PDB file of C-alpha atoms in Angstrom:
ATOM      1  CA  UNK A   1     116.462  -5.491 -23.650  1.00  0.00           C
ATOM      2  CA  UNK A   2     114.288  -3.185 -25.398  1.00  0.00           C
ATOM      3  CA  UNK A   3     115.628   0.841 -25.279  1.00  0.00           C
ATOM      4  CA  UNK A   4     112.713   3.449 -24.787  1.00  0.00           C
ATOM      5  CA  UNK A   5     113.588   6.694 -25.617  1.00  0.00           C
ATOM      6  CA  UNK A   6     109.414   7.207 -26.139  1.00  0.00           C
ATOM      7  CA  UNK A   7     106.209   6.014 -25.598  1.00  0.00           C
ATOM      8  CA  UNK A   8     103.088   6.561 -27.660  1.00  0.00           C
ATOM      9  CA  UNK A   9     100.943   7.042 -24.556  1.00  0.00           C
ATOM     10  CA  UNK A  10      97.082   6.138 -25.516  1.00  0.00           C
ATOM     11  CA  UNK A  11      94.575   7.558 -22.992  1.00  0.00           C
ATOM     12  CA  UNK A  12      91.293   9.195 -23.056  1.00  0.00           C
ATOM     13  CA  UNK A  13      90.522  12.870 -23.343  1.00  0.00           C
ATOM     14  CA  UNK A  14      87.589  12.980 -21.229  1.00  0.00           C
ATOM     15  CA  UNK A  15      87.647  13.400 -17.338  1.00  0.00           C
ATOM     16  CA  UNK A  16      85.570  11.276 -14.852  1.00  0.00           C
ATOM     17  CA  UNK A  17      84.074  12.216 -12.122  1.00  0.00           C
ATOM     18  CA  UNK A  18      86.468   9.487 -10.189  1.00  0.00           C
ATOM     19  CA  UNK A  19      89.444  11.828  -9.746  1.00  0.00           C
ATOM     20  CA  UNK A  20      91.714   8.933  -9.309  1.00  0.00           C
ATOM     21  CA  UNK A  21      92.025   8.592 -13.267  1.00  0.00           C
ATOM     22  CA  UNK A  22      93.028  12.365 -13.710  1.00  0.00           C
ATOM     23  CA  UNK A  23      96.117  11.468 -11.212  1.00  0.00           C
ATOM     24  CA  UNK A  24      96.864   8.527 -12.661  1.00  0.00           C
ATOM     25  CA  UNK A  25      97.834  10.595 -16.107  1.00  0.00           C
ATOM     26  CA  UNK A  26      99.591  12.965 -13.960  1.00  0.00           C
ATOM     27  CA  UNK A  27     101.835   9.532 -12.242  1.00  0.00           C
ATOM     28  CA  UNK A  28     101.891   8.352 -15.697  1.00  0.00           C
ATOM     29  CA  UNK A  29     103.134  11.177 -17.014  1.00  0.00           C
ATOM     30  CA  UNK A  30     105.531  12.684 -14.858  1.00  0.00           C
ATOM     31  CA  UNK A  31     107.079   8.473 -14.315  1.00  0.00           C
ATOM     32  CA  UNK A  32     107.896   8.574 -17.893  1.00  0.00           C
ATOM     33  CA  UNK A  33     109.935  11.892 -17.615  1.00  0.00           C
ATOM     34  CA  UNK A  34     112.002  10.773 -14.283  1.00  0.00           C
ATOM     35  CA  UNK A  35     113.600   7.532 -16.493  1.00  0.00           C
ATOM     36  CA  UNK A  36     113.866   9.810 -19.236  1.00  0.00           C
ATOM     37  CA  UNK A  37     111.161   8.762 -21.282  1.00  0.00           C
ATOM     38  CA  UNK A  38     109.463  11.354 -23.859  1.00  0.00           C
ATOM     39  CA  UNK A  39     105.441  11.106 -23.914  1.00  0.00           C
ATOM     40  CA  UNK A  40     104.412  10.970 -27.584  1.00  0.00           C
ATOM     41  CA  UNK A  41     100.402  11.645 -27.462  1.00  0.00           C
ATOM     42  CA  UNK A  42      96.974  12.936 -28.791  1.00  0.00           C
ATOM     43  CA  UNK A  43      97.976  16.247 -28.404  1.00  0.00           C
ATOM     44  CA  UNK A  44      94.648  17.503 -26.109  1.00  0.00           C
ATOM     45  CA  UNK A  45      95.084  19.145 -23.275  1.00  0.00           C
ATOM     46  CA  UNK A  46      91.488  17.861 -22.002  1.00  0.00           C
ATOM     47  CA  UNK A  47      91.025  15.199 -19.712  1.00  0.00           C
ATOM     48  CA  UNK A  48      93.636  12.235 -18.987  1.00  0.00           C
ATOM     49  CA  UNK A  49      95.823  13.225 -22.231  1.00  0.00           C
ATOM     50  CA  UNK A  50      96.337  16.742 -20.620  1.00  0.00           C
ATOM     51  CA  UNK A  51      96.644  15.488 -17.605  1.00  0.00           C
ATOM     52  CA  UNK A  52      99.769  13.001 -19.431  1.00  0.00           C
ATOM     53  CA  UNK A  53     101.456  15.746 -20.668  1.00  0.00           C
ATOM     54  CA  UNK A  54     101.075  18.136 -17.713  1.00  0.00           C
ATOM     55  CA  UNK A  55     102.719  15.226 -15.783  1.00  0.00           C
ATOM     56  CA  UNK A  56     105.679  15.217 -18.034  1.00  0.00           C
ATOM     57  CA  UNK A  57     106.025  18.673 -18.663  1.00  0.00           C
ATOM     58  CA  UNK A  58     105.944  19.291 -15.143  1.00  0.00           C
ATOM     59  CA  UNK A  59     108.788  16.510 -14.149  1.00  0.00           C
ATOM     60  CA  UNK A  60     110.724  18.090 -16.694  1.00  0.00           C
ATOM     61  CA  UNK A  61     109.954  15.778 -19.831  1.00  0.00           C
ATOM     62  CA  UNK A  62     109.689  15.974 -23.241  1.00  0.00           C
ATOM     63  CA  UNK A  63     106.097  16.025 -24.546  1.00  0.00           C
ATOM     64  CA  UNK A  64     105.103  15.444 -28.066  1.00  0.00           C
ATOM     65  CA  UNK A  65     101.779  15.475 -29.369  1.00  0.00           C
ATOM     66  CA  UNK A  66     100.176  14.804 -32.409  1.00  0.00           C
ATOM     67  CA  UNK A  67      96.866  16.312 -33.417  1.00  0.00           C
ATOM     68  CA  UNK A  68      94.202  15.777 -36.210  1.00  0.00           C
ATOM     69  CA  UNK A  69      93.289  19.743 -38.013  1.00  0.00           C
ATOM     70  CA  UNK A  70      89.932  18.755 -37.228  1.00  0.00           C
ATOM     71  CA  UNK A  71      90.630  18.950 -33.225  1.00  0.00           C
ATOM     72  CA  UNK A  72      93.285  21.442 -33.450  1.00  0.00           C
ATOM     73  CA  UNK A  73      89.962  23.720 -35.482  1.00  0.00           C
ATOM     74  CA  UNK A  74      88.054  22.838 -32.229  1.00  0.00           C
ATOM     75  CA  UNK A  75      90.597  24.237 -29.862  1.00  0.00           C
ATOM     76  CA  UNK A  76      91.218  21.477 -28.014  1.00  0.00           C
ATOM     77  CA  UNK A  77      94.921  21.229 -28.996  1.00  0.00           C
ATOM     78  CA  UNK A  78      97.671  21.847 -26.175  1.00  0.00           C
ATOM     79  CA  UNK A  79     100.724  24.394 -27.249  1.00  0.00           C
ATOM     80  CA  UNK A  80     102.509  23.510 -24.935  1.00  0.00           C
ATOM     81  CA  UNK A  81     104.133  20.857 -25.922  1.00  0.00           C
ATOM     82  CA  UNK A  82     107.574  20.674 -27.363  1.00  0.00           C
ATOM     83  CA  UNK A  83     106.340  19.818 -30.358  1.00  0.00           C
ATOM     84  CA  UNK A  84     102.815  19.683 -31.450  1.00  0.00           C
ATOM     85  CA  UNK A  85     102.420  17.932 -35.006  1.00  0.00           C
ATOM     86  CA  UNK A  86      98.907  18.672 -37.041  1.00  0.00           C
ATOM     87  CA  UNK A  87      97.679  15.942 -39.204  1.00  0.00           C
ATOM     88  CA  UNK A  88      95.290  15.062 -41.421  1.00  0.00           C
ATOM     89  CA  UNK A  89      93.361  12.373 -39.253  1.00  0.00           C
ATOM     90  CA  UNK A  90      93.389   9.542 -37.157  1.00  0.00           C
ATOM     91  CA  UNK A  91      94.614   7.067 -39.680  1.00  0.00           C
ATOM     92  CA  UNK A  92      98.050   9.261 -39.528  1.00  0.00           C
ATOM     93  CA  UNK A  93      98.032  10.148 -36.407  1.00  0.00           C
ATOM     94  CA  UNK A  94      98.670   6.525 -35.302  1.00  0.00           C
ATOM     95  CA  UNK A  95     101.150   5.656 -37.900  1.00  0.00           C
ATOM     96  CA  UNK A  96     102.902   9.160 -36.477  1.00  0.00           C
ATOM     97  CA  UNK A  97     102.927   7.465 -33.211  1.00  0.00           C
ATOM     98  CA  UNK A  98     104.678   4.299 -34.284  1.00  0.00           C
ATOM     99  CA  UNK A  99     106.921   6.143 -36.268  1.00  0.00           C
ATOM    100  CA  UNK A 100     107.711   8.452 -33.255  1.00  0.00           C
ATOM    101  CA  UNK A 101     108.197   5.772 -30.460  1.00  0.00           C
ATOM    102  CA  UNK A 102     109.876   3.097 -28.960  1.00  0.00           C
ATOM    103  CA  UNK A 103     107.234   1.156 -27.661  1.00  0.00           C
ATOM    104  CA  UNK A 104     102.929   1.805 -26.525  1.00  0.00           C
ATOM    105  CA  UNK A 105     101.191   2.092 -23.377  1.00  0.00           C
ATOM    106  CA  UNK A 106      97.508   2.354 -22.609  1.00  0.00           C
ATOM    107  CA  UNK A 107      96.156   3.600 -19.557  1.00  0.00           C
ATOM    108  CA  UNK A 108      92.067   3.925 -18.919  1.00  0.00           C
ATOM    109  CA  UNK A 109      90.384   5.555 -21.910  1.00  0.00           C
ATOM    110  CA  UNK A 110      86.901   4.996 -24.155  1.00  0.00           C
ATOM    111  CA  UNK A 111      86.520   4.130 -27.609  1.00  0.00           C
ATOM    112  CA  UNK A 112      89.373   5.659 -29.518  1.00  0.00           C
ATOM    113  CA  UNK A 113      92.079   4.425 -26.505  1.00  0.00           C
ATOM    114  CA  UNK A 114      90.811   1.054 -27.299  1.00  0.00           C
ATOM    115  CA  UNK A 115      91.286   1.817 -31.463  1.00  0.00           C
ATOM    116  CA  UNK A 116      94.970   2.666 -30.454  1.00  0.00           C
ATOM    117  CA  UNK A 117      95.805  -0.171 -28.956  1.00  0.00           C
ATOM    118  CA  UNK A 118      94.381  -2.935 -30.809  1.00  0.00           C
ATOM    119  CA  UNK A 119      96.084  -1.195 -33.555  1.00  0.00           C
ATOM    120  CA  UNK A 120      99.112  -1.516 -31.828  1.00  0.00           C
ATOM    121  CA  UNK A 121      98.812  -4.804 -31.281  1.00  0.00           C
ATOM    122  CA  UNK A 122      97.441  -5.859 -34.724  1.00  0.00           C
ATOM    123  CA  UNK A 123     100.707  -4.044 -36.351  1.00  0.00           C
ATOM    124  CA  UNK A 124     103.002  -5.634 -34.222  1.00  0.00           C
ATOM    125  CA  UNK A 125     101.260  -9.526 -34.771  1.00  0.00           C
ATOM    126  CA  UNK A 126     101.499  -8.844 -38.536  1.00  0.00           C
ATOM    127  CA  UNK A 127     105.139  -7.139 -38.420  1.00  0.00           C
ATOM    128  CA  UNK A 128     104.497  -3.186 -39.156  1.00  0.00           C
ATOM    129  CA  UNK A 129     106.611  -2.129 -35.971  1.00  0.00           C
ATOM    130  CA  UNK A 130     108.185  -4.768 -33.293  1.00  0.00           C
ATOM    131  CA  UNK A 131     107.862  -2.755 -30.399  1.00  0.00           C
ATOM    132  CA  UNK A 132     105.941  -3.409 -27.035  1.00  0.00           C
ATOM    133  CA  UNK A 133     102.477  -2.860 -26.056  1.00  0.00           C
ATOM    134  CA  UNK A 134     101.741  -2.204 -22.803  1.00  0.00           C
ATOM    135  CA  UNK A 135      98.574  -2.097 -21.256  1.00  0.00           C
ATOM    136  CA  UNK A 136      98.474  -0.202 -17.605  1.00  0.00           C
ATOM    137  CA  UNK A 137      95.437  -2.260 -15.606  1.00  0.00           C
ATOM    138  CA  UNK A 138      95.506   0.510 -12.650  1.00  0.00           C
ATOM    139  CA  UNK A 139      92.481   0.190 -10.618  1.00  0.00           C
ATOM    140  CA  UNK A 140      91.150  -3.376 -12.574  1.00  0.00           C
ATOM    141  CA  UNK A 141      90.215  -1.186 -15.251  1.00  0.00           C
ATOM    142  CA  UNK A 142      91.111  -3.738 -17.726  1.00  0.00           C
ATOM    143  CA  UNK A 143      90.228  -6.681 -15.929  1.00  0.00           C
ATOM    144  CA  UNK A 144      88.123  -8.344 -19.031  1.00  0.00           C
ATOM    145  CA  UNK A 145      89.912  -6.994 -21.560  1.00  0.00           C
ATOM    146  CA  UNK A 146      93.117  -8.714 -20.322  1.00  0.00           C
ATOM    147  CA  UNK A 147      90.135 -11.580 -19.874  1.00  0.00           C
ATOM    148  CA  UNK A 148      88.831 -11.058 -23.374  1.00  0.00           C
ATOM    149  CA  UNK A 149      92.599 -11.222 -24.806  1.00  0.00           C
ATOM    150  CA  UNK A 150      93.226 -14.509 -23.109  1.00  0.00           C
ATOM    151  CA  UNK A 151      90.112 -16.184 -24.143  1.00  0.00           C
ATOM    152  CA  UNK A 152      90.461 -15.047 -28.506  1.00  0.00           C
ATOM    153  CA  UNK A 153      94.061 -16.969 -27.828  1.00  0.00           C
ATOM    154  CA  UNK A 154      92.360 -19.631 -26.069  1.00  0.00           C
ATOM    155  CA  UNK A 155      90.199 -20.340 -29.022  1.00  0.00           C
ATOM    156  CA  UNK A 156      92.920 -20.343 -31.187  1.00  0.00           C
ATOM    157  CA  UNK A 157      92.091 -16.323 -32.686  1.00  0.00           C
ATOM    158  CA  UNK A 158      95.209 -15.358 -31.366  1.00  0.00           C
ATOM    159  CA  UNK A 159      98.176 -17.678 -32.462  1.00  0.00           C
ATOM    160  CA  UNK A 160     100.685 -19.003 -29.566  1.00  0.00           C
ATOM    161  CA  UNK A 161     103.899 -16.849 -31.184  1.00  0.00           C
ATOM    162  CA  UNK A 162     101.808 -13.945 -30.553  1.00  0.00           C
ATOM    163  CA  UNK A 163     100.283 -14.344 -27.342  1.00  0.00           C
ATOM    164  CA  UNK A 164     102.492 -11.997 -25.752  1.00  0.00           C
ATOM    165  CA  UNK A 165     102.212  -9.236 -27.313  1.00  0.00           C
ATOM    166  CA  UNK A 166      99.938  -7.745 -24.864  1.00  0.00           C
ATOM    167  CA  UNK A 167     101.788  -6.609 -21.605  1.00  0.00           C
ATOM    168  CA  UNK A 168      99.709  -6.294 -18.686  1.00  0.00           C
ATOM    169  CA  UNK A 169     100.783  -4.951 -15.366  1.00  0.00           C
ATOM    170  CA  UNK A 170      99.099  -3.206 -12.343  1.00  0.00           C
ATOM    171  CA  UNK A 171     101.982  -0.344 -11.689  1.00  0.00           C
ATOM    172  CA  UNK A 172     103.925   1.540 -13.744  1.00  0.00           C
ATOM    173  CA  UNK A 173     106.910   0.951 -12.840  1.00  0.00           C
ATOM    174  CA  UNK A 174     106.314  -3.037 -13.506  1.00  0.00           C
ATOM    175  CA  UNK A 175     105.103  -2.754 -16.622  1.00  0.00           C
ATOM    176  CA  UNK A 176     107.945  -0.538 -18.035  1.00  0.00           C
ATOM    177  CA  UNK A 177     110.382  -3.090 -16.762  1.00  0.00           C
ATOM    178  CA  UNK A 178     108.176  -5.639 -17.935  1.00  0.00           C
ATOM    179  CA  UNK A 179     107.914  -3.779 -21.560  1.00  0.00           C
ATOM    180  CA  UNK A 180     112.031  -3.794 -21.307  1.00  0.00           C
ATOM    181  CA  UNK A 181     112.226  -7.368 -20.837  1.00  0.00           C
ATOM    182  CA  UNK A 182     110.438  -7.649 -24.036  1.00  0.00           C
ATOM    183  CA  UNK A 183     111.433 -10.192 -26.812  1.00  0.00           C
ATOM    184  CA  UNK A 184     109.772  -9.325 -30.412  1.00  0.00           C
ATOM    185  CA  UNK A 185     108.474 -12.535 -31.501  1.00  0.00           C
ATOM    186  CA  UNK A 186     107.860 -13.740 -34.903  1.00  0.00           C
ATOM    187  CA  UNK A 187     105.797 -12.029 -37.055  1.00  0.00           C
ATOM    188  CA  UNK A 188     102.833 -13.358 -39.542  1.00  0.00           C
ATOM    189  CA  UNK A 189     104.799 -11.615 -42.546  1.00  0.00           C
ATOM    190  CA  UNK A 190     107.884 -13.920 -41.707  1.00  0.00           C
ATOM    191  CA  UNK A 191     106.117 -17.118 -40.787  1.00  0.00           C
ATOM    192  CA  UNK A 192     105.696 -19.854 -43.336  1.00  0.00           C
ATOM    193  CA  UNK A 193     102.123 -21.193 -44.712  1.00  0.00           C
ATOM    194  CA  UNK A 194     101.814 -24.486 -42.139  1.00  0.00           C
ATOM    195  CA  UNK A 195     102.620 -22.102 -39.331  1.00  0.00           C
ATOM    196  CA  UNK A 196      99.585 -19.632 -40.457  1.00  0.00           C
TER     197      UNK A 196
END
């Protein structure tokens, strides 16, 4: 069984106009906290990432977030978090996240939600963290991705020990048990040549 004291928590900052995405932070948010699970995040307080940590903050949780100077010079930066760590950019802001939590989940976000979590996946096929990804499909948001995922590993992109890394579920509550469940598997630094 895999302990989660945190989850990196990747999201995106903007808010649609469908307001079921802005609750779903706020579920996502405020689940973590009642199993006693800290939120470590990007550290906005716009859109679904404030949403996140308002959801935590509010069910009594701890929130951490981490920030590049550029966005905290912008003012888009939430104080109140417990902590709120300022870096240089995005390249350390992720490795801050890995080195921070227990395990990733995505929930419905643009371009730099999607950075995160391939990321997260990438380090954890080649061995930088063994921790699980988990990817939150509310509402069929990630329908072809999940699709896309299955389809690189049925070409033979994506080799069979590490077809698992991705965790898909629907609810929250079935992917963290789900992500708990989780088995590292072996990875590329510690396999041999022939099974490259």
């Amino acid at each position: 069984m895999t302990k989660m004291n945190r989850l990196a928590v990747y999201c995106g900052s903007a808010t649609p106009e469908d307001p079921r995405y802005l609750e779903l932070a706020r579920e996502v948010g405020a689940g973590l906290a009642q199993r006693g699970i800290g939120v470590v995040y990007g550290g906005g307080r716009l859109g679904l990432m404030g949403a996140v940590a308002n959801g935590a903050k509010d069910a009594g949780g701890e929130v951490i977030g981490v920030i590049p100077e550029a966005l905290v010079n912008s003012e888009v930066a939430n104080h109140n978090c417990d902590e709120l760590i300022t870096v240089s950019g995005m390249h350390e802001r992720k490795q801050r996240f890995t080195d921070l939590s227990n395990g990733f989940v995505t929930i419905p976000g643009g371009v730099g939600t999607m950075d995160e979590l391939w990321e997260a996946m990438s380090w954890a096929q080649l061995g930088y963290h063994s921790d699980p990804v988990g990817l939150l499909n509310a509402f069929g948001f990630y329908d072809d991705l999940i699709a896309f995922n299955a389809k690189m590993a049925e070409v033979g992109f994506v080799r069979p020990a590490h077809q698992n890394i991705l965790i898909a579920a629907n609810t929250l509550p079935d992917l963290l048990d789900k992500m708990t469940a989780y088995q590292p598997h072996t990875p590329i630094f510690r396999m041999k040549a022939e099974e490259l």
